[in-house]
mmCIF file of C-alpha atoms in Angstrom:
data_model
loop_
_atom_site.group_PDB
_atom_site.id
_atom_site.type_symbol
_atom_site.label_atom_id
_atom_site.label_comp_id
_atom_site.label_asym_id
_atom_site.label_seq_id
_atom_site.Cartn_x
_atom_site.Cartn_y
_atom_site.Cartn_z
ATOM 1 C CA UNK A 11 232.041 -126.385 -21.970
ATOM 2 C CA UNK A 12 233.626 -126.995 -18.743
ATOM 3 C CA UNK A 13 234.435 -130.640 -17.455
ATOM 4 C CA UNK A 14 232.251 -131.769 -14.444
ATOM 5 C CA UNK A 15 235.199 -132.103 -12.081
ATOM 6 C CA UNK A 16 236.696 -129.183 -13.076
ATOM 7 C CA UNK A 17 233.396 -127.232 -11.571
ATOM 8 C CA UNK A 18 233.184 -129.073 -8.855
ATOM 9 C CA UNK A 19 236.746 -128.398 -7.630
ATOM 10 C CA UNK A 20 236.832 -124.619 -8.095
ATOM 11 C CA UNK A 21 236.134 -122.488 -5.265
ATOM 12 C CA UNK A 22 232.845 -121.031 -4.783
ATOM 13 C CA UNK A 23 232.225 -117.548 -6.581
ATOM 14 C CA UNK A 24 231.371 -114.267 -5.078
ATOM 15 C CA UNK A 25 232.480 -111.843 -2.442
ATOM 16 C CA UNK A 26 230.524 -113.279 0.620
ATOM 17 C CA UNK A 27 231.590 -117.018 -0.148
ATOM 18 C CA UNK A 28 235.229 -116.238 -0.584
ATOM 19 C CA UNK A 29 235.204 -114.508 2.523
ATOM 20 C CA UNK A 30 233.460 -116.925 4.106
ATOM 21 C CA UNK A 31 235.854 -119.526 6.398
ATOM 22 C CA UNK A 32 235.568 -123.301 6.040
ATOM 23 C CA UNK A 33 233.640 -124.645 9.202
ATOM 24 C CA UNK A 34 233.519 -128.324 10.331
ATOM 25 C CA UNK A 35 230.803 -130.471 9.217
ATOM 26 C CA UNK A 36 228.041 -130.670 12.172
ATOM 27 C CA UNK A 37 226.938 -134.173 11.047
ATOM 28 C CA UNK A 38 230.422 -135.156 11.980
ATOM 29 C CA UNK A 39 232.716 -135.778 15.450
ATOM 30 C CA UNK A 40 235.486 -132.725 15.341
ATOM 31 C CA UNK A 41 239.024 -133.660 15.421
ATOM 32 C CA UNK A 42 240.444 -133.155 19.405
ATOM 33 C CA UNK A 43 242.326 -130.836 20.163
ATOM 34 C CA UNK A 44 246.014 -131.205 21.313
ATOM 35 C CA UNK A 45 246.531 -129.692 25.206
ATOM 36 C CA UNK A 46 249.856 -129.300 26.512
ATOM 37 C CA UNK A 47 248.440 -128.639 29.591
ATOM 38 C CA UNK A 48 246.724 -131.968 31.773
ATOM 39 C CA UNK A 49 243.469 -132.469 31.772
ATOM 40 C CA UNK A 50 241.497 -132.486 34.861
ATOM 41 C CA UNK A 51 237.673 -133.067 36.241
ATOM 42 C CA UNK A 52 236.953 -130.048 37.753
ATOM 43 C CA UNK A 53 233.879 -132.090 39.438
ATOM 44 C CA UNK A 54 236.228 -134.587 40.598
ATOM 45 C CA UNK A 55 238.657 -131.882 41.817
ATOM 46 C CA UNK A 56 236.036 -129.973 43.689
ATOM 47 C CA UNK A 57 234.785 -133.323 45.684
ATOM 48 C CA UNK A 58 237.731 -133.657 46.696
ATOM 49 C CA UNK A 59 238.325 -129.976 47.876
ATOM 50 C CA UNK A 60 235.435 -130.452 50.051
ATOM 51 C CA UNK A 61 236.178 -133.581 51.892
ATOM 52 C CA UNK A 62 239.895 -131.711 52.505
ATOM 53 C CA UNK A 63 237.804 -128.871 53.839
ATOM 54 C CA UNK A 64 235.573 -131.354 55.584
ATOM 55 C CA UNK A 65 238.343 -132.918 57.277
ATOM 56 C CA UNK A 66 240.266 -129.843 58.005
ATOM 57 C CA UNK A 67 237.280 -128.469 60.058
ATOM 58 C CA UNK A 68 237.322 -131.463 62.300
ATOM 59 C CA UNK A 69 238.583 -131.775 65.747
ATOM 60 C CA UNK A 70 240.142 -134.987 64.991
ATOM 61 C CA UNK A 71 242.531 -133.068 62.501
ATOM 62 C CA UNK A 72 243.289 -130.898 65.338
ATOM 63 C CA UNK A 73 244.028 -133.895 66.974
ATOM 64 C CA UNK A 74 246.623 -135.070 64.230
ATOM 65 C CA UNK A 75 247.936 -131.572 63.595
ATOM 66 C CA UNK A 76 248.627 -131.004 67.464
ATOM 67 C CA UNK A 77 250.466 -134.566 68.150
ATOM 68 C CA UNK A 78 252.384 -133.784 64.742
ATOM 69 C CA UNK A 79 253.384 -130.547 65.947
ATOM 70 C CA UNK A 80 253.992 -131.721 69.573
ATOM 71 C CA UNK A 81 256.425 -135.364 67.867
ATOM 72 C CA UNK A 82 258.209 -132.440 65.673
ATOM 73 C CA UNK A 83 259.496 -130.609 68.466
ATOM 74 C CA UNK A 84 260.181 -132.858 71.034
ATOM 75 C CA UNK A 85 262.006 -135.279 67.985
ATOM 76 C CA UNK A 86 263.805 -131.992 67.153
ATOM 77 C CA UNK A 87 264.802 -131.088 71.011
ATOM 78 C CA UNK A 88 265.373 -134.553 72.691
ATOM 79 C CA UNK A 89 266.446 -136.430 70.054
ATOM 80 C CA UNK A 90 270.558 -136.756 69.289
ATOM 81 C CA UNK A 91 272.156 -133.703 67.443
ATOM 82 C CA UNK A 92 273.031 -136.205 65.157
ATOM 83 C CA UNK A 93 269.250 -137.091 64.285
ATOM 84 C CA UNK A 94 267.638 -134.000 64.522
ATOM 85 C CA UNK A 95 266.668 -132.429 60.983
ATOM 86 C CA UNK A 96 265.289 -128.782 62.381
ATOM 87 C CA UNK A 97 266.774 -126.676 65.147
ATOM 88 C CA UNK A 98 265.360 -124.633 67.590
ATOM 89 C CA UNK A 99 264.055 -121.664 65.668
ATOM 90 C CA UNK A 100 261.825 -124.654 64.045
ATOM 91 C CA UNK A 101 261.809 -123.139 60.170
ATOM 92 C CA UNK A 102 261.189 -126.023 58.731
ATOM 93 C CA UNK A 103 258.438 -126.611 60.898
ATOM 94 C CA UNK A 104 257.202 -122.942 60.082
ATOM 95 C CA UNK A 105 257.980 -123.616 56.504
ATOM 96 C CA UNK A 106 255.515 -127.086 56.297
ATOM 97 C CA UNK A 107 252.710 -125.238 58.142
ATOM 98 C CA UNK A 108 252.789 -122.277 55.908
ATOM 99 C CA UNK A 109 252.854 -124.375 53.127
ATOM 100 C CA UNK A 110 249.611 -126.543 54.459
ATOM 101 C CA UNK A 111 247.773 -123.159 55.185
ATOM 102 C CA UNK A 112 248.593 -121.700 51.981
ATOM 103 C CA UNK A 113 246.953 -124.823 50.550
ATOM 104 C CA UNK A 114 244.170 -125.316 53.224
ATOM 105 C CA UNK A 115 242.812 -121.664 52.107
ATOM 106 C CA UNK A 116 242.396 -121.937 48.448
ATOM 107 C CA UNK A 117 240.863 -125.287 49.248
ATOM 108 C CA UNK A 118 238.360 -123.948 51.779
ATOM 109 C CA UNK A 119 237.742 -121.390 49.863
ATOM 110 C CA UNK A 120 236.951 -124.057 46.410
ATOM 111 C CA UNK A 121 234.417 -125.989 48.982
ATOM 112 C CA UNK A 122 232.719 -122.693 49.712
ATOM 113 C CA UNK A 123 232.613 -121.894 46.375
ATOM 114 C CA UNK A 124 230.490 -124.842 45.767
ATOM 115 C CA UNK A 125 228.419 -124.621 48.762
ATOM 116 C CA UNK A 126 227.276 -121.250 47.493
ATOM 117 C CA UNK A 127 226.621 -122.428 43.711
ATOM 118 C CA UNK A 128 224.639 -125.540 45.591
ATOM 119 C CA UNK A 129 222.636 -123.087 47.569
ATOM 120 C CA UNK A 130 222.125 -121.304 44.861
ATOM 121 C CA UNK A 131 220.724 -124.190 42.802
ATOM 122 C CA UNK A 132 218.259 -124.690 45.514
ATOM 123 C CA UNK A 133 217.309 -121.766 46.599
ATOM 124 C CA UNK A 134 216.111 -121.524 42.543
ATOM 125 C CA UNK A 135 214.501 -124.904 42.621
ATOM 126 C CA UNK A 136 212.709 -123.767 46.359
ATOM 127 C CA UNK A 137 211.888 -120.559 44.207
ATOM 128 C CA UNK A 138 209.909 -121.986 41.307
ATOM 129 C CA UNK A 139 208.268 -124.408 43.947
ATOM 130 C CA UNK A 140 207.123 -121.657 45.702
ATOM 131 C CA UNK A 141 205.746 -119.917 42.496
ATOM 132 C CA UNK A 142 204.147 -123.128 41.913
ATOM 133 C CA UNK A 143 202.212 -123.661 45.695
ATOM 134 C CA UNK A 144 201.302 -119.806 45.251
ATOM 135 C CA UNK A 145 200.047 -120.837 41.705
ATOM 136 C CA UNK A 146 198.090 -123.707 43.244
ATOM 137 C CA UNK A 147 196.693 -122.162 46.015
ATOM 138 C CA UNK A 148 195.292 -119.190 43.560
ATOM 139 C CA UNK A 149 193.707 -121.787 41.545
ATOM 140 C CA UNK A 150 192.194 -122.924 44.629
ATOM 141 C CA UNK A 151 190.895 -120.330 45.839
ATOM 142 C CA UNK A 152 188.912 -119.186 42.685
ATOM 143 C CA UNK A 153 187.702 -122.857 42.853
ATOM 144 C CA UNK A 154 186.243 -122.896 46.267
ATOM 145 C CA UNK A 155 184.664 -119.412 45.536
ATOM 146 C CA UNK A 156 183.371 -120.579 42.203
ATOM 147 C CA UNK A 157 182.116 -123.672 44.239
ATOM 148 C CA UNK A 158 180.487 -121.058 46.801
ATOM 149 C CA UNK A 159 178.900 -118.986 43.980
ATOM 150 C CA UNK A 160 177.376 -122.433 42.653
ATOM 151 C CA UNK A 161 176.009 -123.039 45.741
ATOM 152 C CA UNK A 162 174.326 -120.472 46.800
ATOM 153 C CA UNK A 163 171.987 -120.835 43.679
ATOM 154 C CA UNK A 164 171.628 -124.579 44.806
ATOM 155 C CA UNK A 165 168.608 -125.651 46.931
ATOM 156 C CA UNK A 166 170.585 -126.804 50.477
ATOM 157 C CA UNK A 167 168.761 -129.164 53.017
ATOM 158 C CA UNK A 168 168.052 -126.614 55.034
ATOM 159 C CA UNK A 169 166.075 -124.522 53.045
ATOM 160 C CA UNK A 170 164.150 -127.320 51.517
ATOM 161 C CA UNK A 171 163.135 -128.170 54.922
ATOM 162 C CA UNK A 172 161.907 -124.522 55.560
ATOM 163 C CA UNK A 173 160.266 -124.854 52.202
ATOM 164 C CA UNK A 174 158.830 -128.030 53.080
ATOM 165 C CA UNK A 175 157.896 -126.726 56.446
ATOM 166 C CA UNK A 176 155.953 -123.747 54.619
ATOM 167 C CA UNK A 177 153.907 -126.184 52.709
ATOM 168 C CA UNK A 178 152.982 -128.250 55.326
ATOM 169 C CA UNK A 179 151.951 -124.808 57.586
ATOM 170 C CA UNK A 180 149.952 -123.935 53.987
ATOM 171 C CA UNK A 181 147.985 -127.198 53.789
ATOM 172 C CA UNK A 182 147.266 -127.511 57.194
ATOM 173 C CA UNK A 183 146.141 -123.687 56.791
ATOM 174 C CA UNK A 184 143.681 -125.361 53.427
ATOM 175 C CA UNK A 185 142.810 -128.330 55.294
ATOM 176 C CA UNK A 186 141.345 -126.007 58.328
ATOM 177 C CA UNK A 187 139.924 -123.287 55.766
ATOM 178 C CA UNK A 188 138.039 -126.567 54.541
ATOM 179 C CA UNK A 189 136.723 -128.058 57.107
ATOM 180 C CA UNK A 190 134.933 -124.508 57.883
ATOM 181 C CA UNK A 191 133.577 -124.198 54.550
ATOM 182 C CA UNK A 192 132.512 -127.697 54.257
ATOM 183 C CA UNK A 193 130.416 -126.403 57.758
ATOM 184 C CA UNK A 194 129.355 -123.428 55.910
ATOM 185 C CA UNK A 195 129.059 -124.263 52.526
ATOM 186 C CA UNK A 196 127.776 -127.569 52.658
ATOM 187 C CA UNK A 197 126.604 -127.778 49.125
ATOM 188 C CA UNK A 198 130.090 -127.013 47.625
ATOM 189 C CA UNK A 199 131.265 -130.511 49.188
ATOM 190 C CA UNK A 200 128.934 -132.437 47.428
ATOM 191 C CA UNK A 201 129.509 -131.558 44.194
ATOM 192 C CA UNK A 202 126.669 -129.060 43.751
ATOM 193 C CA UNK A 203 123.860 -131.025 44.654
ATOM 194 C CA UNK A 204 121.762 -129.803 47.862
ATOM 195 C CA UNK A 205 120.281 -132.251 50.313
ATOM 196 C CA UNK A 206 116.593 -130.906 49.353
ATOM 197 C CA UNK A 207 117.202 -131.851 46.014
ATOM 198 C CA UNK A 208 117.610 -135.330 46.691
#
């Protein structure tokens, strides 16, 4: 006979099982993972792409980007040799606006990005409410015709008041019919009894 523990600790038998890797529990938090790389909120990162883009579609960043320019080259022209940090041919200057449009375009391009998926998003959400108004107005539409069927087979006012009309015309038509018979047939009016016989 085997020991309890003994069974308990040996691995499971069978080709499948061996096979089979060790997964986490579910019912359990897994164990993080180490990055070497920093973590970032793409969210967060995205936000701020767009108010960048935002800003950089402004005229008052024109604004700020002109005076810049327009302080960099007079400093670097009218200023003493002694204190001036770029030359005439201006690289640096050429340099730092290369490097803000080689940044400005992925950026733009990020906002963009998120414009479309946004559009997207609602164009999906005015979609399905669209479905749903055409689903509504279907359902109302078979209403108000089932409500027309219905009442075509009820009695409206105005044909009760022909109807009534006709039944007034008809008595009126009796009444008249009577009084001549009454004239002609006087004996029928008093209930079969003749004045002789009296």
């Amino acid at each position: 006979m085997v020991p309890e523990r003994e069974s308990r600790d040996r691995a499971p038998a069978g080709a499948t099982a061996a096979s089979r890797p060790r997964t986490a529990r579910l019912d359990q938090p897994g164990v993080p993972r180490r990055r070497f790389l920093p973590e970032y909120d793409p969210d967060a990162f995205g936000r701020l792409s767009e108010r960048i883009a935002r800003f950089l579609g402004t005229g008052r960043f024109l604004v700020w980007m002109t005076a810049a320019i327009i302080l960099w080259v007079a400093w670097n022209t009218l200023a003493p040799r002694a204190l001036r940090f770029d030359e005439y041919p201006f690289i640096f200057l050429t340099l730092m606006l290369s490097l803000q449009a080689s940044y400005a375009a992925p950026l733009i391009l990020l906002a963009q990005n998120r414009q479309d998926d946004r559009d997207r998003v609602n164009l999906e959400q005015d979609r399905k409410q669209n479905e749903r108004s055409i689903a509504d107005t279907e359902y109302l539409t078979r209403e108000v015709a089932a409500l027309r069927i219905g009442l075509g087979e009820v009695a409206t006012r105005d044909w009760i008041r022909s109807e009534l009309q006709d039944m007034i015309k008809e008595l009126e038509e009796r009444q008249n019919g009577h009084r001549h018979d009454t004239v002609v047939f006087p004996a029928e009016r008093s209930g079969g009894r003749d004045a002789d016989d009296r």
